[in-house]
Short mmCIF file of C-alpha atoms in Angstrom, two decimals:
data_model
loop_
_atom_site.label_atom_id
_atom_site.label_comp_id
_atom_site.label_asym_id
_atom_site.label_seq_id
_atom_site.Cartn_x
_atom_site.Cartn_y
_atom_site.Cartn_z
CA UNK A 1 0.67 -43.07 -15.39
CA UNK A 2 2.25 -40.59 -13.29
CA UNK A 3 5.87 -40.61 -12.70
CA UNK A 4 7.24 -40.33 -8.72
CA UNK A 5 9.44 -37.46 -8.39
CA UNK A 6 12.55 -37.87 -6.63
CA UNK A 7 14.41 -35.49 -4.57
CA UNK A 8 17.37 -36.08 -2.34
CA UNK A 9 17.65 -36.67 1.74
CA UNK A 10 21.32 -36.33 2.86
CA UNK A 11 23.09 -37.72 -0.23
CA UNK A 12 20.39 -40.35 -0.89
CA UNK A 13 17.31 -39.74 -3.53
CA UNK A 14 14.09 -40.18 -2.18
CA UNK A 15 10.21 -39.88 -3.05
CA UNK A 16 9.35 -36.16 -2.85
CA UNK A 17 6.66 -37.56 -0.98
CA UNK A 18 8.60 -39.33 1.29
CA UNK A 19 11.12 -36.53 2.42
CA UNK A 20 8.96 -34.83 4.44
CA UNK A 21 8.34 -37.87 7.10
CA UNK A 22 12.45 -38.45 6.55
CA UNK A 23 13.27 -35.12 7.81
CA UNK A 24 10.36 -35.21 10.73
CA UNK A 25 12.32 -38.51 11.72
CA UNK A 26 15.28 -36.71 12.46
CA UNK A 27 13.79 -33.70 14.37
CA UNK A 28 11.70 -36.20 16.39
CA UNK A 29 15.05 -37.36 17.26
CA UNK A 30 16.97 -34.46 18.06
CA UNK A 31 14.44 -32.27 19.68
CA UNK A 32 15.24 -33.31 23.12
CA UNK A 33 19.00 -32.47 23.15
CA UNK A 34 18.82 -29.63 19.89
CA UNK A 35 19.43 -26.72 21.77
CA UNK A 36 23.04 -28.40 23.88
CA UNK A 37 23.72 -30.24 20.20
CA UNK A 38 23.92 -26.91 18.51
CA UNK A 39 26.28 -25.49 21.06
CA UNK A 40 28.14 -28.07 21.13
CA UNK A 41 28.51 -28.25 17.14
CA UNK A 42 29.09 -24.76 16.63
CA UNK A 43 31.03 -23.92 20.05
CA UNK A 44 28.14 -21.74 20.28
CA UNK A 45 28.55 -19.51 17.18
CA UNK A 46 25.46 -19.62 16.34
CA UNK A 47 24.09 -17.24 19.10
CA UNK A 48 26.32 -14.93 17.07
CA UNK A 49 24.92 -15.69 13.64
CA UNK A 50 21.16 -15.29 15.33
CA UNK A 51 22.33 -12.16 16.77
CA UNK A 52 23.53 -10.90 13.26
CA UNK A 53 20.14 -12.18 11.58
CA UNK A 54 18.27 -10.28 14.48
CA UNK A 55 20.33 -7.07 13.32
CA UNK A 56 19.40 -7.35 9.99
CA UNK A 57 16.07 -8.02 10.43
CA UNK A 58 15.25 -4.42 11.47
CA UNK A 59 12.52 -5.42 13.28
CA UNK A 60 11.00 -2.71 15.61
CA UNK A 61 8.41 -2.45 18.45
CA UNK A 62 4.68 -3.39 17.38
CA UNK A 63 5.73 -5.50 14.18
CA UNK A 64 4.72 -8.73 12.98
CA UNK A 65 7.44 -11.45 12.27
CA UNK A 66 6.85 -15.56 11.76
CA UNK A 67 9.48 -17.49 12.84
CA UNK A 68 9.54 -20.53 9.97
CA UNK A 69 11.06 -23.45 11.06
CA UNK A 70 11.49 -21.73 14.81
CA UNK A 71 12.79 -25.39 16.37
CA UNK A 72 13.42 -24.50 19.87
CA UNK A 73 12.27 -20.71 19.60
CA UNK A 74 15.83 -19.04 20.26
CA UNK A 75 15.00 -16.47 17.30
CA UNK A 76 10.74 -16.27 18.14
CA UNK A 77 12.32 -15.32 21.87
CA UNK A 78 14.48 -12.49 20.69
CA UNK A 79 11.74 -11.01 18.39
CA UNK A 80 9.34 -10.98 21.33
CA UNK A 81 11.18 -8.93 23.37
CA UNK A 82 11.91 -6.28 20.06
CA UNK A 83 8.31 -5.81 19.24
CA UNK A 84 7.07 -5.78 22.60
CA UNK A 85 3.29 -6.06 23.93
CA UNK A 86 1.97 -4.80 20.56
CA UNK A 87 3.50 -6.88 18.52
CA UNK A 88 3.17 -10.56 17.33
CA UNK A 89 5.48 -12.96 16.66
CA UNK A 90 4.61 -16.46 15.54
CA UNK A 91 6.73 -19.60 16.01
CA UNK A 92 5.78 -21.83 13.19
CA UNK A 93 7.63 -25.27 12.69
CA UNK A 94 6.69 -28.38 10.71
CA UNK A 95 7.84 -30.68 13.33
CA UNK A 96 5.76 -31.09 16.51
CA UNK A 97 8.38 -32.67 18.57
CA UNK A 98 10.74 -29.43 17.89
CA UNK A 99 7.61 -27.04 18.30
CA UNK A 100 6.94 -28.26 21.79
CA UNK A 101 10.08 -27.96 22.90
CA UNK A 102 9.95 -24.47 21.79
CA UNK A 103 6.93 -23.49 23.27
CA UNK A 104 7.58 -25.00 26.43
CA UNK A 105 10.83 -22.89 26.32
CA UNK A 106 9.28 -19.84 26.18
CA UNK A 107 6.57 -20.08 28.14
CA UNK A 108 8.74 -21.40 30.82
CA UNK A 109 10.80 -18.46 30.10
CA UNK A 110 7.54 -15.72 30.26
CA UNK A 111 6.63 -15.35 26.92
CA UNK A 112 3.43 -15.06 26.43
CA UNK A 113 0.96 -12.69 25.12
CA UNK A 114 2.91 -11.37 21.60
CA UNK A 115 3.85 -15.03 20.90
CA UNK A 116 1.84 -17.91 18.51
CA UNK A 117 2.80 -21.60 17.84
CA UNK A 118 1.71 -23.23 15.01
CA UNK A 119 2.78 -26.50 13.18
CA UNK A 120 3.04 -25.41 9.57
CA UNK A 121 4.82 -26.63 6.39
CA UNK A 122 6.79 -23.81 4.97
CA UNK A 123 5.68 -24.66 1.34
CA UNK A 124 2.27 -23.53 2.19
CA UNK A 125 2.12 -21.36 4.66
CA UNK A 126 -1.65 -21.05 6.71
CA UNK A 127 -2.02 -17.28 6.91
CA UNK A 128 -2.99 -14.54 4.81
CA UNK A 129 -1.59 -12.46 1.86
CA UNK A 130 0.49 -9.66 3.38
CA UNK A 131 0.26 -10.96 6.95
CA UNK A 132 3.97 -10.05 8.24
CA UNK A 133 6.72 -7.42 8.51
CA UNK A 134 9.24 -9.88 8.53
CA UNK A 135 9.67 -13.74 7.80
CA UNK A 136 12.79 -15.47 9.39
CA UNK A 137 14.06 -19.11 8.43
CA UNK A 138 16.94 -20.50 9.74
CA UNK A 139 18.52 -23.76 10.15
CA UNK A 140 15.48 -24.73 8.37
CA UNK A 141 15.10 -24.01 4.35
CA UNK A 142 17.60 -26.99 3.54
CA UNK A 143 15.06 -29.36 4.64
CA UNK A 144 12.48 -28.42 2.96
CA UNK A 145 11.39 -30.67 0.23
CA UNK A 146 10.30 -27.77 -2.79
CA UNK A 147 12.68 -24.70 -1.81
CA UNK A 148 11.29 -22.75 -4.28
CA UNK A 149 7.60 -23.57 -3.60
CA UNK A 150 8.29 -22.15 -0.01
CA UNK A 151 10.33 -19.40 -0.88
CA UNK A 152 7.01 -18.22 -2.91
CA UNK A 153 4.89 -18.46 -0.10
CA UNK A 154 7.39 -16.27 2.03
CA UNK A 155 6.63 -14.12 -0.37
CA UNK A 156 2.90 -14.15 -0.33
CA UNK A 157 2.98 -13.91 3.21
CA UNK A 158 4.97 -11.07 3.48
CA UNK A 159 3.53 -7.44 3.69
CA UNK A 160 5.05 -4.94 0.46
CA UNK A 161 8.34 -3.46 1.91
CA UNK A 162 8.56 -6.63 4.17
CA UNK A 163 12.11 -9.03 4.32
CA UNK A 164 12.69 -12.23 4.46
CA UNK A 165 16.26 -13.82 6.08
CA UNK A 166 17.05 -17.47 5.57
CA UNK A 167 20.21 -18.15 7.46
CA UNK A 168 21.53 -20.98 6.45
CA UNK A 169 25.27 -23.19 6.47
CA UNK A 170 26.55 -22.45 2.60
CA UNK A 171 29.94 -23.01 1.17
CA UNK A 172 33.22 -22.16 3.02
CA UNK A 173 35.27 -19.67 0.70
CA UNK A 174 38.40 -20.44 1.79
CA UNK A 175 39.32 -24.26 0.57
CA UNK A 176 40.81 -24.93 3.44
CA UNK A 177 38.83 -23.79 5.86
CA UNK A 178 35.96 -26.48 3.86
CA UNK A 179 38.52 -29.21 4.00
CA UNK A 180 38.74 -28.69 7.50
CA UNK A 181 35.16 -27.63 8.02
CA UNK A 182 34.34 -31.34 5.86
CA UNK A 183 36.65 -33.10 7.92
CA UNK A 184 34.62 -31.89 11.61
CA UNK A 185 31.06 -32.48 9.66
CA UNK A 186 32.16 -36.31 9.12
CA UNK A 187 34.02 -37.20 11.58
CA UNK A 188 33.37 -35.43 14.52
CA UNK A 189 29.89 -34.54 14.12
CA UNK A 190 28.21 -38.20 14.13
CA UNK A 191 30.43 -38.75 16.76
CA UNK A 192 29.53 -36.50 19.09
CA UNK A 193 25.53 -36.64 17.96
CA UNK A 194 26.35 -40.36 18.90
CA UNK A 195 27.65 -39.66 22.57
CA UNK A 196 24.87 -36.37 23.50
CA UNK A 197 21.82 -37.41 21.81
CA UNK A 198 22.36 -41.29 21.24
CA UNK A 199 21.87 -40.73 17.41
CA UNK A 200 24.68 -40.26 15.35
CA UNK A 201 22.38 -40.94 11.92
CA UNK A 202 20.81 -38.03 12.36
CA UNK A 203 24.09 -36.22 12.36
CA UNK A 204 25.59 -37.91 9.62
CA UNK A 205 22.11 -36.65 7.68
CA UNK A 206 22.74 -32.75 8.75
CA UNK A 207 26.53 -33.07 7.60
CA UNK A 208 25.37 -34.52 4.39
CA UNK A 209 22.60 -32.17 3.73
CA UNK A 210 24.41 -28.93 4.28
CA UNK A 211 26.52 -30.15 1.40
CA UNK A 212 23.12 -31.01 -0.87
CA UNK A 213 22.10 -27.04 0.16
CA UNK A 214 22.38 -24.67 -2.76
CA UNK A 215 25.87 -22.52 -2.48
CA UNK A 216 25.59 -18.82 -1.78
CA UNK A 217 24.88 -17.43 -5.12
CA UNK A 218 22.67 -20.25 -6.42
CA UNK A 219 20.18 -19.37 -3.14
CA UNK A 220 20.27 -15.66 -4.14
CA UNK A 221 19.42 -16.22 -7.72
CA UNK A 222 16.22 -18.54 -5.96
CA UNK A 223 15.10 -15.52 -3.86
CA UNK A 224 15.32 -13.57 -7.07
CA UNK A 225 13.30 -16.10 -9.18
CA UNK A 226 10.73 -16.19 -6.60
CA UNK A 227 9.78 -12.40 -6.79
CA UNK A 228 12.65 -10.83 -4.07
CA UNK A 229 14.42 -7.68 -5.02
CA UNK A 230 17.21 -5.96 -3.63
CA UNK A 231 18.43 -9.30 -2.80
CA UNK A 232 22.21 -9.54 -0.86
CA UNK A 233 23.72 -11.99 1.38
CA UNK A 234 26.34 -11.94 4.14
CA UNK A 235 29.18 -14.92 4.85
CA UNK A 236 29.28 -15.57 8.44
CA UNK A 237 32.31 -17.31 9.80
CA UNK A 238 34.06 -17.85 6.43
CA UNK A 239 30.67 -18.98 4.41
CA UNK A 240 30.21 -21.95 6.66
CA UNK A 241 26.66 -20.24 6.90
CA UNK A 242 25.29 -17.39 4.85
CA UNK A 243 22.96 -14.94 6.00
CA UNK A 244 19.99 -13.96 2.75
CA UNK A 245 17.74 -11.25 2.98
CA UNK A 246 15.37 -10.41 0.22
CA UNK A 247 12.62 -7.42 0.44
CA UNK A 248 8.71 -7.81 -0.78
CA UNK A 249 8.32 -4.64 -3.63
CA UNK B 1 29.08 -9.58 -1.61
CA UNK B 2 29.94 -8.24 1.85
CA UNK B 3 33.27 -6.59 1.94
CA UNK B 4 35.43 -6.18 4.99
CA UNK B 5 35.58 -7.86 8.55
CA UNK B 6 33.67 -10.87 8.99
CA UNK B 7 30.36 -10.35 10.40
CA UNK B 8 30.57 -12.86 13.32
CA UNK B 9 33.55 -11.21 14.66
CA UNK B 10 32.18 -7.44 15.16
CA UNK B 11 28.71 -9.04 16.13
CA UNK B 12 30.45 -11.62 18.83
CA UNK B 13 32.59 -8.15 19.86
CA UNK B 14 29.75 -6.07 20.33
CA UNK B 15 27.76 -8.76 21.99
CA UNK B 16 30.64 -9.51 24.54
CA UNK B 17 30.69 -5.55 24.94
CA UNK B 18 27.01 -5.11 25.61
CA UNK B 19 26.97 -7.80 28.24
CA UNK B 20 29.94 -6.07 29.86
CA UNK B 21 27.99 -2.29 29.46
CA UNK B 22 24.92 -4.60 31.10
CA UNK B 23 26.39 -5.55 33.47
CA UNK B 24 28.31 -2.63 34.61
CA UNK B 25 25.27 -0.53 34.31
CA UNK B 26 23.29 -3.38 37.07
CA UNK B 27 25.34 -1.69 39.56
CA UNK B 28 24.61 1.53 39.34
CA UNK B 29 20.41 1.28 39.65
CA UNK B 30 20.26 5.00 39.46
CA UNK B 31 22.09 5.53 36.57
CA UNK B 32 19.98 2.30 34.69
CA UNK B 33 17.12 4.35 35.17
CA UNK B 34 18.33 7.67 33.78
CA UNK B 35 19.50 5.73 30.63
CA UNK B 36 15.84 4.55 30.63
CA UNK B 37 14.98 8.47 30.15
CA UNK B 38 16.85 8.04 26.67
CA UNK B 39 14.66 4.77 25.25
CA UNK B 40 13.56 5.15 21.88
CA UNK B 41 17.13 6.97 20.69
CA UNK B 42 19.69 5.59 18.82
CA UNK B 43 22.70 6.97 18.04
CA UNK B 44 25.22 5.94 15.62
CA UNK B 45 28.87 5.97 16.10
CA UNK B 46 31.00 5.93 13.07
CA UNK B 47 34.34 5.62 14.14
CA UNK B 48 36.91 6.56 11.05
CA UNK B 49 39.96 5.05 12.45
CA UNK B 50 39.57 2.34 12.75
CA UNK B 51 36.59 2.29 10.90
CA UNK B 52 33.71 0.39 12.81
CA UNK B 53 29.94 1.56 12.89
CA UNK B 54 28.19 0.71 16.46
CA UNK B 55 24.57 1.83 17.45
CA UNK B 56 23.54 2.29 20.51
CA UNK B 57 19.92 1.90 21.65
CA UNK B 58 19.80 2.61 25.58
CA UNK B 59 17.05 1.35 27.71
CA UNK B 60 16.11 1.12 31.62
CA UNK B 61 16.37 -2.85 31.50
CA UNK B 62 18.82 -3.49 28.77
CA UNK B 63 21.12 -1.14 26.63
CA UNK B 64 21.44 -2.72 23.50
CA UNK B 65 24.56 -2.33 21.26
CA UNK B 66 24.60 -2.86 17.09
CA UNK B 67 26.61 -3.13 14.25
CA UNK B 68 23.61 -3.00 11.66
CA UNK B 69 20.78 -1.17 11.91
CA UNK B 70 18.30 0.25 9.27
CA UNK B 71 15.77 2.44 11.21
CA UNK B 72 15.60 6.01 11.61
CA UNK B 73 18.74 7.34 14.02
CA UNK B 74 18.50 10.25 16.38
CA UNK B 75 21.77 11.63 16.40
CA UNK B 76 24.86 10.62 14.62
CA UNK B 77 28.38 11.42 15.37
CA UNK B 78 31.34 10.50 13.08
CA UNK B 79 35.26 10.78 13.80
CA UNK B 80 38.29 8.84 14.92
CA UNK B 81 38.64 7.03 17.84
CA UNK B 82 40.85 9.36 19.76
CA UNK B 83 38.17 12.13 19.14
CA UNK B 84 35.39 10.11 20.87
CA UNK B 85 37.78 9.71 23.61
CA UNK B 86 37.98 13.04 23.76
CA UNK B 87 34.40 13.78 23.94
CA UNK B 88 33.46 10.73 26.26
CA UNK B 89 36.19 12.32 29.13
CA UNK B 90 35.08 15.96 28.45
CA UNK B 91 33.98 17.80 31.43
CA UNK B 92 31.98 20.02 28.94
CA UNK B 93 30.47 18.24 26.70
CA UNK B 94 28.95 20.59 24.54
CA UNK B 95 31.85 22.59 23.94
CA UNK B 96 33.96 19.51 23.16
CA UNK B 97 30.79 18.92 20.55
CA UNK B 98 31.22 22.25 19.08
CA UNK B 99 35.17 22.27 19.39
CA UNK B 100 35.99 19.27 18.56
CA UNK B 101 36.48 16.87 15.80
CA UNK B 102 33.20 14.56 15.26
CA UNK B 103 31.22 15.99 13.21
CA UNK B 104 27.48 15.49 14.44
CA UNK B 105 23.77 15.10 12.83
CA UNK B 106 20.96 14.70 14.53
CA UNK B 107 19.54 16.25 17.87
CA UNK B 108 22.18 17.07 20.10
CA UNK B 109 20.73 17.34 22.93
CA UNK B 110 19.93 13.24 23.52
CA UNK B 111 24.02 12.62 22.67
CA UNK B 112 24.86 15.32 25.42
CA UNK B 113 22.68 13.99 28.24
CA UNK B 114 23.75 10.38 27.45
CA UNK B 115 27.37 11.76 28.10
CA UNK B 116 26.22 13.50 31.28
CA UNK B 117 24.45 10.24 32.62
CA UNK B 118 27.74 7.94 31.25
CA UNK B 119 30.30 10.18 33.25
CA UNK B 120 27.80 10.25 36.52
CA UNK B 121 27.73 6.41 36.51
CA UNK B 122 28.60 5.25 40.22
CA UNK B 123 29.42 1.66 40.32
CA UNK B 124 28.64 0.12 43.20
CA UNK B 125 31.03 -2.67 43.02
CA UNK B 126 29.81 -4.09 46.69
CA UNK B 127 27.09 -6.21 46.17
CA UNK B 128 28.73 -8.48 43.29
CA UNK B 129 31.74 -8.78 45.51
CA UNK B 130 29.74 -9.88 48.49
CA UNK B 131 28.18 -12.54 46.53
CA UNK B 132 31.71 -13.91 45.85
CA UNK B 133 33.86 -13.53 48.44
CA UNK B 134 30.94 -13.19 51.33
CA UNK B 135 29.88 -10.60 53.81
CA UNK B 136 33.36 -9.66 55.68
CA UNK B 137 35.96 -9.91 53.00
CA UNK B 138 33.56 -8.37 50.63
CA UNK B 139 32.97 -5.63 52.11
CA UNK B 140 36.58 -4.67 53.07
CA UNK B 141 37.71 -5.60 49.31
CA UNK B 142 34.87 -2.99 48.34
CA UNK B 143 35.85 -0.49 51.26
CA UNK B 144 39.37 -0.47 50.07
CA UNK B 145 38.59 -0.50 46.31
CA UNK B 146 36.09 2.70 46.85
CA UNK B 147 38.98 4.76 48.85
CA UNK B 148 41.76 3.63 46.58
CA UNK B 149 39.39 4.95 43.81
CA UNK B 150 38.11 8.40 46.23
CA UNK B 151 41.78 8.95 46.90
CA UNK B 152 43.12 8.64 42.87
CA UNK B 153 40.02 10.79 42.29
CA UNK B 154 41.58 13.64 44.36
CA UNK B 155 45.28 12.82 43.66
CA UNK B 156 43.83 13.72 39.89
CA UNK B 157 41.94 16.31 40.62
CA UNK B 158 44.55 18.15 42.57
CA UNK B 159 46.83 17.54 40.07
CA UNK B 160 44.77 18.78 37.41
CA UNK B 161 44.04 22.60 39.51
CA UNK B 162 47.70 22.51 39.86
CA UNK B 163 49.04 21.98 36.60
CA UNK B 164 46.12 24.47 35.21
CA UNK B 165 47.11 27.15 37.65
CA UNK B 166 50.58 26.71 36.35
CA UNK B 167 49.85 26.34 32.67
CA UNK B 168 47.62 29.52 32.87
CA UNK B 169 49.10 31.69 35.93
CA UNK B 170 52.93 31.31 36.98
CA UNK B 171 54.07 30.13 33.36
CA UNK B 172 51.79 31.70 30.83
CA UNK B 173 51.64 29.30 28.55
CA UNK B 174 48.10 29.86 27.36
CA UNK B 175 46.09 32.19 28.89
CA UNK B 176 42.93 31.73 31.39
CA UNK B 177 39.83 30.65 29.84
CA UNK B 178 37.81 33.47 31.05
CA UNK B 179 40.13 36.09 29.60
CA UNK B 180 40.34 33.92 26.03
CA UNK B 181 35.80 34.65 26.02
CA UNK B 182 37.18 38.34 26.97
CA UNK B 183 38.84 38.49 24.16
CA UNK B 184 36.42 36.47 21.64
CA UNK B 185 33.80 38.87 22.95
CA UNK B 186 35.50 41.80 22.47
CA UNK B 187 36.43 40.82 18.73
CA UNK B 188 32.85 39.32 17.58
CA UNK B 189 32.01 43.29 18.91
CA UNK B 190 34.87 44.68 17.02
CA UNK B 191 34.02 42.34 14.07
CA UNK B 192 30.31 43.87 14.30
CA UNK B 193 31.34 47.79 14.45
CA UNK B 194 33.59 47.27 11.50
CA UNK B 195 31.28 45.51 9.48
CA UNK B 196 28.98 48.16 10.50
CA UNK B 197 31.37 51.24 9.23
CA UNK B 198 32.16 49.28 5.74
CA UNK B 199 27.77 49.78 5.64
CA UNK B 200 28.32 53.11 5.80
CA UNK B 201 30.81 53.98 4.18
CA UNK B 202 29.52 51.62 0.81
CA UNK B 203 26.39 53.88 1.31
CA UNK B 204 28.43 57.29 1.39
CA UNK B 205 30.48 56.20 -2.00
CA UNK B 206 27.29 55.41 -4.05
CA UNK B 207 25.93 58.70 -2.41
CA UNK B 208 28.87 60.61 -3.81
CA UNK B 209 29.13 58.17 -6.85
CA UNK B 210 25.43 59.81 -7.71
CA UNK B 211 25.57 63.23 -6.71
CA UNK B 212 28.88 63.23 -9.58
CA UNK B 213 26.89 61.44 -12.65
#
């Protein structure tokens, strides 16, 4: 008889299988109000920590990036306008609440032409071998159910000399900056997902699943495992997220 | 792993920076499009002291400003802050280039016409102040700002032909700049002749050194 692998949602284990429609819950949830939550939550930080992945990213007119776990396309929108009319960039998320949103966004906005949607799960990724000159992830890789199943399809995806950056929150440095940093996830954080987007489960689950995420070094050594060389990270803001970029050989 | 200044602090700098550059450069359509003449360019600045790396890409619709890039770089200019200074307020750029302290790479013809365009910018402060204040008090805020500005132009300018004329003429301090090329001129020719005579006269020794043997 096969056994049911478990795996953990927030601080509670789950099915494997089960994760998947757990998580989906949640973005179904949030997708209306995502884009005000996040600046709310981060004071709006995280347009610098996008910015910063953007840098990194190197990306240059008529290149080919996918956007993993693109939510509300704030990333997908930036790459458009870097590789232009002869580029591509395609929004892929898992979630088709969060995926609307983001096309809507952009094509309200005038994207169009260089720019794809399509619902995919990161763990296997629907295009070819050595399809892209860049992969991005971010906000997204901690709720994936197999991290290192999707990390390997990054890979595959990925064209040789290609990078892949999976910004993500990781572990504050500074002890006091976490105390304080665990102190706003728990308290303040369901509270205010509570009052903005009438859901303050959902909040309690992103608090509790940043803490479940693999700490800086731990995620390197997973890039590494799954074929990445030249491997680094950067600590934005303290740690409270780190930036990971890995290259295809 | 990455030493140094937090990352979200030089990025959120540079960021509030570009948007300023942005939207300085939307009032001055002209000068927009000349920087659009330069698209395709980056150049790196790698300031010593204090020591901060910025790249700037310029474009006709938005100049973009970085603090990492990877890609290839047209011209690169490193020194300390108070030498860029220098450089950006030069009224002759190239010889501040060759004279001065930042050492350059690259093409420098790009970095010298970005100068050109950056010190011909005309803001034209009007419209934005319109939009604020409306048509009438607008205007005279932006009438009064442009002659306060026309009038500490001169003021500067004047003083600048006077305390030259001084430095160079009635105190002789240093002297003009026409007779220093004079006298560069005259010594690269000197320079020449005598390098010219040493020829000769290392040719007349080994002629004498083989006529003895």
């Amino acid at each position: 008889m096969s056994e049911k692998r478990s795996t953990h949602f927030g601080y509670r284990e789950v099915d494997e299988e089960a994760k998947a429609g757990l998580v989906a819950n949640v973005f179904h949830s949030v997708a209306a109000r995502y884009d005000l939550m996040n600046d709310l939550m981060s004071g709006g930080i995280h347009r610098i920590w996008k910015r910063f992945t953007i840098e990194l990213s190197a990306v240059r007119a008529g290149q080919s990036v996918l956007d993993i776990a693109g939510g509300t396309g704030d990333l997908a929108a930036k790459f458009a306008n870097i590789v232009g009319p002869t580029g591509r960039v395609v929004l892929a998320d898992i979630n088709e609440s969060m995926l609307n949103v983001g096309r809507d966004k952009l094509l309200d906005t005038g994207f169009q032409g260089n720019v794809e949607f399509v619902q995919a799960d990161a763990q296997y990724l629907p295009f070819p071998d050595d399809s892209f000159d860049c992969v991005s992830i971010a906000f997204g890789l901690r709720n994936v159910t197999d991290k290192d199943l999707a990390l390997r399809s990054m890979l595959r995806v990925l064209k040789p000399g290609g990078r892949l950056l999976v910004l993500e929150f990781s572990k504050p440095v500074n002890p006091l900056l976490g105390k304080a940093y665990d102190g706003y996830s728990f308290r303040v954080l369901p509270v205010m997902g509570k009052l903005v987007a009438g859901d303050s489960d959902s909040y309690q689950y992103l608090a509790e699943s940043i803490r479940m995420h693999p700490d800086q070094e731990t995620l390197l050594g997973m890039l590494e495992d799954a074929g990445f060389v030249n491997c680094e990270y950067h600590n934005l803001t303290g740690g409270v997220v780190a930036l990971h970029r890995g290259f295809k050989a | 792993m990455a030493a140094g200044l937090d990352p979200t602090l030089t990025t959120a700098a540079l960021a509030a920076l570009e948007a300023a550059l942005n939207s300085a450069l939307a009032l001055d359509p002209a000068g927009q499009q000349q920087l659009g003449r330069l698209a395709g360019s980056t150049f790196a600045i790698e300031c010593t002291a204090p020591k901060v790396n910025v790249y700037l890409q310029p474009a006709a619709d938005k100049t973009r400003l970085l603090g990492y890039y990877d890609g290839p770089v047209t011209t690169r200019v490193r020194g300390a802050a108070a030498d860029f200074a220098e450089l950006a307020g030069a009224s002759d750029p190239a010889a501040a280039l060759i004279n001065g302290n930042v050492a350059l790479q690259g093409d420098s013809a790009p970095l010298i016409e970005l100068q050109r365009i950056i010190g011909q910018l005309d803001l034209d402060w009007e419209a934005p102040l319109v939009t604020v204040l409306g048509d009438v008090a607008g205007h005279q805020l932006a009438e009064f700002l442009r002659s306060s500005f026309n009038a500490g132009n001169a003021v500067s300018g004047s003083l600048r032909r006077q305390l030259d004329e001084f430095i160079h003429e009635e105190a002789r301090l240093t002297p003009p700049r026409l007779e220093v090329e004079d006298f560069y001129t005259d010594l690269q020719s000197l320079q020449q002749r005598v390098d010219r005579l040493q020829s000769r006269l290392d040719r007349l020794r080994k002629r004498m050194q083989a006529s003895h043997t």
